[in-house]
Short mmCIF file of C-alpha atoms in Angstrom, two decimals:
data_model
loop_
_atom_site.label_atom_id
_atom_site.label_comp_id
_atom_site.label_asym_id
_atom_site.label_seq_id
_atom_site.Cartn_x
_atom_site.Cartn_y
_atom_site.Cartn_z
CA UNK D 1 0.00 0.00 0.00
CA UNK D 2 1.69 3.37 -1.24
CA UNK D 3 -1.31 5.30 0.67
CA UNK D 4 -0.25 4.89 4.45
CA UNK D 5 -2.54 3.51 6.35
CA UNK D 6 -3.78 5.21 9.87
CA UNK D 7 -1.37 3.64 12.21
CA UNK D 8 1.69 4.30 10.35
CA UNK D 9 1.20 7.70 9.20
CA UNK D 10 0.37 8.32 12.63
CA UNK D 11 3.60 7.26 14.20
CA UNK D 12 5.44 9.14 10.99
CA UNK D 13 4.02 11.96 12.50
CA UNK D 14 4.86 11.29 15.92
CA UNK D 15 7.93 10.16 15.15
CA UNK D 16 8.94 13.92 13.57
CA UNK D 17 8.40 15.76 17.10
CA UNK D 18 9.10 13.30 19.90
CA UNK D 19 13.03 12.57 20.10
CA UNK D 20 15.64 11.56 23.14
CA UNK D 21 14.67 13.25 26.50
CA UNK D 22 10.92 14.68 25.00
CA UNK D 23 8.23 14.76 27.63
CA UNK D 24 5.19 12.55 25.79
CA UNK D 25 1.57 11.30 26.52
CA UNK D 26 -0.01 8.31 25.91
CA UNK D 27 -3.81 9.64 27.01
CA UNK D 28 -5.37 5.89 26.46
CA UNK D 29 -2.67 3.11 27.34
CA UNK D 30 -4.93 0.64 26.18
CA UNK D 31 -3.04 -2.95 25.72
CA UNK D 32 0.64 -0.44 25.68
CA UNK D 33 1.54 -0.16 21.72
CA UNK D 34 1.23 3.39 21.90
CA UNK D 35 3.20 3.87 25.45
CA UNK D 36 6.23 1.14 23.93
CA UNK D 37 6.43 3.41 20.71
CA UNK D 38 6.60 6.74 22.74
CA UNK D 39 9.09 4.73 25.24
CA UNK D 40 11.23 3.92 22.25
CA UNK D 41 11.02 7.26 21.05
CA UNK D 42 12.22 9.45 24.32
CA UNK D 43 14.51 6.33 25.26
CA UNK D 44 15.97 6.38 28.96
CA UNK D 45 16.63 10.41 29.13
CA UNK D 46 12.81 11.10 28.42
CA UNK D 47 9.41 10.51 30.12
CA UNK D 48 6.04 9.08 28.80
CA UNK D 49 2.91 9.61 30.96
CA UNK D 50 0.36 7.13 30.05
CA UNK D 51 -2.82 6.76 31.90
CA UNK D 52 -5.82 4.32 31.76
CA UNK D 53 -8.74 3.59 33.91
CA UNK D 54 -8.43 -0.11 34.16
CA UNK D 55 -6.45 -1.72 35.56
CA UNK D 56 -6.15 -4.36 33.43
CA UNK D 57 -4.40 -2.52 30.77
CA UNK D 58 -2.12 -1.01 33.30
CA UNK D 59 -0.76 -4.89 34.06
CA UNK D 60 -0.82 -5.71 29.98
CA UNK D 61 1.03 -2.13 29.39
CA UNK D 62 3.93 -2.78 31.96
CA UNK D 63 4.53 -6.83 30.91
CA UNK D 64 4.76 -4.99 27.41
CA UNK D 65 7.53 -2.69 28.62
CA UNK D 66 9.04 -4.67 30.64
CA UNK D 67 10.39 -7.35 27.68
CA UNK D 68 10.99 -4.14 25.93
CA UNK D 69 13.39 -3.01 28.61
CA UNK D 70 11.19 0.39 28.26
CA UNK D 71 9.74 0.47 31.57
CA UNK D 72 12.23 3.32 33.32
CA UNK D 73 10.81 6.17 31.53
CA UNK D 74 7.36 5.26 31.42
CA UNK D 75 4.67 6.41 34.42
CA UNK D 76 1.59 4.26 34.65
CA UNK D 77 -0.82 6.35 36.03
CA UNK D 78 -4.35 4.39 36.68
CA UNK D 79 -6.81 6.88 36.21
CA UNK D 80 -8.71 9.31 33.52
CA UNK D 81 -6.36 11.46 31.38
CA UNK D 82 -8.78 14.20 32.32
CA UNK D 83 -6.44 14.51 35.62
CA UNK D 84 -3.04 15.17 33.26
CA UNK D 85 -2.69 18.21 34.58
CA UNK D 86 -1.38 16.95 37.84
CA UNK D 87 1.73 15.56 36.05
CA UNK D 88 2.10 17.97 33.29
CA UNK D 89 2.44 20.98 36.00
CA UNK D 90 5.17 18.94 37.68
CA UNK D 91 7.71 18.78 34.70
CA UNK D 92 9.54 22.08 33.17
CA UNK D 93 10.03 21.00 29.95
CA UNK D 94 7.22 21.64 27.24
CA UNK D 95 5.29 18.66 25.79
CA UNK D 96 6.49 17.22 22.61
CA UNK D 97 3.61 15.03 21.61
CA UNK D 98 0.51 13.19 22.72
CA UNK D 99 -1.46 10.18 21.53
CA UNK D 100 -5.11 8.69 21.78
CA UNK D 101 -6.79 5.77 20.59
CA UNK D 102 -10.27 6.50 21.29
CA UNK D 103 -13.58 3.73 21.64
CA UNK D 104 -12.84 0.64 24.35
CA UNK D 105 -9.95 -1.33 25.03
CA UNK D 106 -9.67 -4.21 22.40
CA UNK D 107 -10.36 -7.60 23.59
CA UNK D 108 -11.72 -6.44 27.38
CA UNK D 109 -15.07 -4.64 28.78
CA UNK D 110 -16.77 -2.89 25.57
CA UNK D 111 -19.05 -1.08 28.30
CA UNK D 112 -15.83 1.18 29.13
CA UNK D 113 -15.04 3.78 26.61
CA UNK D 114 -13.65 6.61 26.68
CA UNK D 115 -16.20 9.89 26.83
CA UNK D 116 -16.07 13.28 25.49
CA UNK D 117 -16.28 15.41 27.65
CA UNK D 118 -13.11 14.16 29.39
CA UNK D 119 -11.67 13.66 26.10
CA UNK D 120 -12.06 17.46 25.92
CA UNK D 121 -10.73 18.09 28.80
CA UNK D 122 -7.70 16.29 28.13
CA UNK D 123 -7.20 17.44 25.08
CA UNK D 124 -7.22 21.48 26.24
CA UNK D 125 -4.74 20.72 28.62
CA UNK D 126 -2.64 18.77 26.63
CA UNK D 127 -2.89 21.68 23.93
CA UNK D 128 -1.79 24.52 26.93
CA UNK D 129 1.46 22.32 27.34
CA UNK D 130 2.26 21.62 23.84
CA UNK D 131 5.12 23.06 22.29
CA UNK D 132 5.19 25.06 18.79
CA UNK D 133 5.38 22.17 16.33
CA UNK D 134 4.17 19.99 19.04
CA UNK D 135 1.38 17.71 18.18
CA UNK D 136 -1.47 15.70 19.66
CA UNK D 137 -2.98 12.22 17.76
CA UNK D 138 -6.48 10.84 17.88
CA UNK D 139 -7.42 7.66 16.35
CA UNK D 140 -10.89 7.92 16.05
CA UNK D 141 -13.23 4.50 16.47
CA UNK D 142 -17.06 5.36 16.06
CA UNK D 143 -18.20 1.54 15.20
CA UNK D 144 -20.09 1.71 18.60
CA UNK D 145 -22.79 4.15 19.29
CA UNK D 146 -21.40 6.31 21.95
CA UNK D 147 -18.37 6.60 19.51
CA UNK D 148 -20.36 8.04 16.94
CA UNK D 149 -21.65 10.57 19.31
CA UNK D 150 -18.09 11.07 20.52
CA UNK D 151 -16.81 11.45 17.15
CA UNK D 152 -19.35 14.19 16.32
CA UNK D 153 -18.82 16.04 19.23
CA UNK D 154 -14.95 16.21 18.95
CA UNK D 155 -15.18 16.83 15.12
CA UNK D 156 -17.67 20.14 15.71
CA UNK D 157 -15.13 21.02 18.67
CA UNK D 158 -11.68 21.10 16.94
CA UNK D 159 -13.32 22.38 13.40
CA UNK D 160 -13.13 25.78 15.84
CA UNK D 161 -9.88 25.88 17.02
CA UNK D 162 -8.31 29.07 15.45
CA UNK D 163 -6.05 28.51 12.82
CA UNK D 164 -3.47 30.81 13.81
CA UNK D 165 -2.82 28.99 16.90
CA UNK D 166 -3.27 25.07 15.67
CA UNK D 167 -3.59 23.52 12.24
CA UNK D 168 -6.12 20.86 12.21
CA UNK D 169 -5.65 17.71 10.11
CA UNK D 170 -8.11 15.19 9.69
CA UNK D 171 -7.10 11.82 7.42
CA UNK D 172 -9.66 9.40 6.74
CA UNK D 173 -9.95 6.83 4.24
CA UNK D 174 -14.11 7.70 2.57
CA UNK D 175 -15.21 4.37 0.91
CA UNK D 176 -14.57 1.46 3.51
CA UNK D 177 -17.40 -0.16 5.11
CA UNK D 178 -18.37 -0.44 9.44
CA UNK D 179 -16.96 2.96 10.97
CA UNK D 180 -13.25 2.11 10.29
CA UNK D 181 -10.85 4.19 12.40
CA UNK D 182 -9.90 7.21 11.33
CA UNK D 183 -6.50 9.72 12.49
CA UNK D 184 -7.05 13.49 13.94
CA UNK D 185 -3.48 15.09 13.83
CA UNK D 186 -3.38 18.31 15.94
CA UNK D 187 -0.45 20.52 15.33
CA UNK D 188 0.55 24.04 17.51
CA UNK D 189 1.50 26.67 15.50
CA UNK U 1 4.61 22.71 9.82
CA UNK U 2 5.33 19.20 10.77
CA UNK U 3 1.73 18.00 9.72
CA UNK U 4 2.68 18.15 5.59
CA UNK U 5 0.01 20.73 3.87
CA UNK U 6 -1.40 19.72 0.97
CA UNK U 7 0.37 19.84 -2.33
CA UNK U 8 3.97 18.89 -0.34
CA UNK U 9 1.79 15.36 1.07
CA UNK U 10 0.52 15.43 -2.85
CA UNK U 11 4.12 15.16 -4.09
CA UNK U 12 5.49 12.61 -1.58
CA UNK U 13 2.48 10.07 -2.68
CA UNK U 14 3.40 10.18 -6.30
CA UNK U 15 7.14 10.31 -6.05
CA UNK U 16 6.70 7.00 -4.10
CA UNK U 17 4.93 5.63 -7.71
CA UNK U 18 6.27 7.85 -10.66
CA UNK U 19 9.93 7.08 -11.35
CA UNK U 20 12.18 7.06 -14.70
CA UNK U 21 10.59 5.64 -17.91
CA UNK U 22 7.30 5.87 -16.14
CA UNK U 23 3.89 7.43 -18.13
CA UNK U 24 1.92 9.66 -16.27
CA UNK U 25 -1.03 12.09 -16.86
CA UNK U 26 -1.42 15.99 -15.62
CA UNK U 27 -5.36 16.01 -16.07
CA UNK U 28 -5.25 19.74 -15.21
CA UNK U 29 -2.35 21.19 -17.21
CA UNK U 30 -3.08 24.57 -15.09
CA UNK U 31 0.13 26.68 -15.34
CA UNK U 32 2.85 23.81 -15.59
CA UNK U 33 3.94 23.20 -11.59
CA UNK U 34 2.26 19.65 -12.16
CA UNK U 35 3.33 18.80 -15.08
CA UNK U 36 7.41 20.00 -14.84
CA UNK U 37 7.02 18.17 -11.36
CA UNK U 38 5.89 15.22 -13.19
CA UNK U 39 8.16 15.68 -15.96
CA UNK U 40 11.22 15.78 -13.74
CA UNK U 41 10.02 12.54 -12.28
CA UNK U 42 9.73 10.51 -15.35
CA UNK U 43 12.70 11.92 -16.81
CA UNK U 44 13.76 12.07 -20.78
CA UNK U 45 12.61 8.03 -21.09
CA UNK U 46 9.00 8.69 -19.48
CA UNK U 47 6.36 10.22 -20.55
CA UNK U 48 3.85 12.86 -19.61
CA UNK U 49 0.60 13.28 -21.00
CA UNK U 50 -0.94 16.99 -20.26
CA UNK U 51 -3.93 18.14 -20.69
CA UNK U 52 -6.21 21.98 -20.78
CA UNK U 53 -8.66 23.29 -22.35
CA UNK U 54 -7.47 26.48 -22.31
CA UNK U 55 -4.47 27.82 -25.30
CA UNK U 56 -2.93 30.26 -22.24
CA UNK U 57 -2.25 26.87 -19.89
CA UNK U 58 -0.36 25.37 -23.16
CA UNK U 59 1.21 28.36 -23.74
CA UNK U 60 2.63 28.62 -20.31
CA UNK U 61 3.56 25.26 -19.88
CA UNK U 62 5.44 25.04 -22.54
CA UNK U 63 7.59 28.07 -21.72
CA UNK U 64 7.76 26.43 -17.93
CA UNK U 65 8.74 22.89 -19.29
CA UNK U 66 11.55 24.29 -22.33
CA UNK U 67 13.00 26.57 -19.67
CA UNK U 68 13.58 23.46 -17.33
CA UNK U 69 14.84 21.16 -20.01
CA UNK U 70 12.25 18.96 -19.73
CA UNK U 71 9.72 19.68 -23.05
CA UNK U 72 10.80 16.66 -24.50
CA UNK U 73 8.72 13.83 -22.10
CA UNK U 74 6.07 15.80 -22.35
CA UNK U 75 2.77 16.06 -24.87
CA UNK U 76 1.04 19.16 -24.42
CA UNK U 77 -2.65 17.81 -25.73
CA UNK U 78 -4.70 21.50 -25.73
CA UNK U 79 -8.40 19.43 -25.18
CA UNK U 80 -10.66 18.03 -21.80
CA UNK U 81 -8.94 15.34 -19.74
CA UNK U 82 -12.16 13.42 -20.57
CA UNK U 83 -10.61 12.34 -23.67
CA UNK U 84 -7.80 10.83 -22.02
CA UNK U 85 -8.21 7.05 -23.66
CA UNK U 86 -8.10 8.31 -27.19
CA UNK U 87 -3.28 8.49 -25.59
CA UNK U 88 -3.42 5.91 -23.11
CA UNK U 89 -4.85 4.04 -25.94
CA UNK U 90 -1.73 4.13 -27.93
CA UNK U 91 0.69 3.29 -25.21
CA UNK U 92 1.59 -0.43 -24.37
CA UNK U 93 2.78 0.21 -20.87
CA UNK U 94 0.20 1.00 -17.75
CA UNK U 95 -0.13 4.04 -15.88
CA UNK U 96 1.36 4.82 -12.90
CA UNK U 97 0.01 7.93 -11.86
CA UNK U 98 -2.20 11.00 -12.31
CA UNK U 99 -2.67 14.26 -11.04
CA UNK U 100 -6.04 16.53 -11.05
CA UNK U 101 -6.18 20.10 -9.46
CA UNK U 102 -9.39 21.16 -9.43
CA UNK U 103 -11.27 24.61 -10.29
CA UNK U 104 -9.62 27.64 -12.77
CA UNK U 105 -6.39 28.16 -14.27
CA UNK U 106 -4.96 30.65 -11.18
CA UNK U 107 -4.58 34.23 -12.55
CA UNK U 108 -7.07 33.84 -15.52
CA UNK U 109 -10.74 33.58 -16.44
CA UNK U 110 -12.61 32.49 -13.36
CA UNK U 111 -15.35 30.96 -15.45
CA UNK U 112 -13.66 28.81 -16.84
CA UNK U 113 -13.65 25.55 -14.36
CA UNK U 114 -13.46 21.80 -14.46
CA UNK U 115 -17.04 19.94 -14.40
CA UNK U 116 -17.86 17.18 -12.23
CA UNK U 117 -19.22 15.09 -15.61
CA UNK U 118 -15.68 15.75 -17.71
CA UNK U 119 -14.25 15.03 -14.61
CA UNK U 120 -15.79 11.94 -13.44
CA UNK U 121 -15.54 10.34 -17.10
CA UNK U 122 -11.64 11.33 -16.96
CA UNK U 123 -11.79 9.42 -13.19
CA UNK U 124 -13.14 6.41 -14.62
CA UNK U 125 -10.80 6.15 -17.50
CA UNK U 126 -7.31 6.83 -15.76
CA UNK U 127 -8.62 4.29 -13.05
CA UNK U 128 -8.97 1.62 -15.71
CA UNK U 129 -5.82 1.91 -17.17
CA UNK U 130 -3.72 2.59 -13.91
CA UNK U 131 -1.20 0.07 -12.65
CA UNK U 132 -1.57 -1.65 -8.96
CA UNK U 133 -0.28 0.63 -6.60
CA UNK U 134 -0.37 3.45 -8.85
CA UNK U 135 -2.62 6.54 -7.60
CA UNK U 136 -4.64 9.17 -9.00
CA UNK U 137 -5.04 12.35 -6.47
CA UNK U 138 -7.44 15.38 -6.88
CA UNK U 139 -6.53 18.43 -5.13
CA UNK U 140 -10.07 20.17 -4.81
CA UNK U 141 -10.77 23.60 -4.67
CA UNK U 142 -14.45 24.25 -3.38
CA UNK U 143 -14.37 27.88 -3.23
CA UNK U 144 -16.34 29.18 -6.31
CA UNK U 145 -19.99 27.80 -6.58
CA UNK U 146 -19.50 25.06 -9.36
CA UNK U 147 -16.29 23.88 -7.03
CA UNK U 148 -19.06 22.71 -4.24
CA UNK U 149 -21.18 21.16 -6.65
CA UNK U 150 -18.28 19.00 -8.02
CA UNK U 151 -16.33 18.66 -4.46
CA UNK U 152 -19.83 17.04 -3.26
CA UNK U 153 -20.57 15.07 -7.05
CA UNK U 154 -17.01 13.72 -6.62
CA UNK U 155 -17.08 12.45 -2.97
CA UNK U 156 -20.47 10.97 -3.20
CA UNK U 157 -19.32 8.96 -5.89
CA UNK U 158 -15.61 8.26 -4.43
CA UNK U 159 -16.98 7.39 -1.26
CA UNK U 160 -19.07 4.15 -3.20
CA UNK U 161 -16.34 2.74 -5.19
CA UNK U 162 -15.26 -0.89 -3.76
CA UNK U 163 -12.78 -0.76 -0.64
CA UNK U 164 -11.86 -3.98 -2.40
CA UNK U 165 -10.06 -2.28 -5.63
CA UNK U 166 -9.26 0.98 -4.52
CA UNK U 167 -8.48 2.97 -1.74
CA UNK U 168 -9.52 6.32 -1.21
CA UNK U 169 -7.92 8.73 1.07
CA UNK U 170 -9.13 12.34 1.87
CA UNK U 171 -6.55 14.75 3.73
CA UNK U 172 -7.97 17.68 4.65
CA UNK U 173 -7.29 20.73 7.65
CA UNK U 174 -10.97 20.76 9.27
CA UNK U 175 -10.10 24.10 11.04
CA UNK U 176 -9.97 26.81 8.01
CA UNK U 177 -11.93 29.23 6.75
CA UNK U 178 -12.93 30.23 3.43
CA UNK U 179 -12.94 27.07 1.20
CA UNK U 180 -9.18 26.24 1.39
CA UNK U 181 -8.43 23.25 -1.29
CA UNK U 182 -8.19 19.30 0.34
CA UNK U 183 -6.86 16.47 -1.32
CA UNK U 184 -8.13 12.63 -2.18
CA UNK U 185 -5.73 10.57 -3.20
CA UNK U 186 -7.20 6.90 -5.02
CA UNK U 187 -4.62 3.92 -4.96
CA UNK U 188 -5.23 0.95 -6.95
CA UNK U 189 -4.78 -2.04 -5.43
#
């Protein structure tokens, strides 16, 4: 595929701002891809904050970094990553970057998804901390219903963020069938 | 800008599928960027096949292309991109890319503009004849009145054509004002 898909072109992305020693987020640990790639990425100088309200994917994210070796410079924080805040104001350096994978955790609880109006909480915060060139990821998953609603309501929100301050990218591939995924990139100007 | 705007995200997808010998098709012959880019790509074994409607698009390509060197891969063919099969017709190798921007030739007659039919009937022709892999992309401009028609013609019907052959990609920044052009990009797979 010559097109990248959503996963890769979102870690190209990523992969452009966060470097050795960044300060990172991972706002939805999930099962820990996300937190190993930012690991990887700020390597033993930097720090990833990832946070997750179940527990569960707090155990599968840390087994994940610890065959990786990648567990020094990650924090596992279980709770919502409306509360990043807490963290963020404790570091000096700016944020480099910040991911989300939006919907439920795959293979657990499809009850527990993520909501927007913490979402948008989050993602203000995050934005306040961001550097210039800094930027923050959504992945996008609207196959269940409060996803579609989610999706809507994030969508309408970030179509008015000012474009002086942020450009807004949204990369979606328009003829596949069931709600696939789709990438929200967030840069500060 | 980290995120890529538009036409440099344009250029990276078909410099992954245009190379040396390759043929190639500027729809929209506009005033030359396209085509020199794709003539550069192809180099003096390729070929480019360009196409306008208009004399004053020829006329400045051609002074674009000879001043570059590069008039020689190129056929200037001063008639609609609809038409397109009466060339590809006469070559015996695929194609491996096409570009389309959208709208009026910038800096002339503003009535003058692409038509969703022409445009469509060009679509399904280049699709037919384009390698696997290869891609088509549209840069859209949605600004002037017949430029919404088309933009919605053209993803109503992209959006319906089988995940299974082609993929369809639209980039676009969700956070500007006035109209500003997006791009879908169609791989064959």
């Amino acid at each position: 595929m010559n097109i990248p898909s959503i996963l890769p072109f979102t870690h190209t992305l990523i992969e452009q701002v966060a470097g050795p020693g960044d300060l990172v987020v991972d706002a939805t640990m999930g099962n820990g891809h996300d937190t190993l790639f930012l690991a990887r990425l700020v390597g033993s100088t930097g720090k990833v904050l990832a946070y997750d309200v179940q527990q569960e994917a707090l155990e599968n994210t840390r087994k994940r970094l610890k065959e990786a070796h990648c567990l020094s410079q990650v924090q596992l924080l279980h709770k919502g990553h409306e509360t990043v805040e807490e963290e963020l104001n404790c570091h000096d350096q700016p944020l480099s970057a910040a991911m989300f994978n939006l919907g439920y955790l795959p293979g657990s609880d499809k009850t527990v998804v993520t909501k927007p109006e913490t979402t948008l909480t989050a993602l203000h915060t995050l934005a306040r901390y961001l550097k210039p060139g800094g930027l923050i990821t959504l992945v996008i998953y609207s196959g269940h219903a409060e996803g579609k609603l989610e999706r809507d309501i994030l969508l309408a929100e970030l179509g008015q963020w000012d474009q002086k301050q942020y450009h807004v990218l949204k990369y979606q591939f328009i003829n596949q069938q069931n709600n696939p995924p789709f990438l929200v990139a967030i840069e500060k100007r």
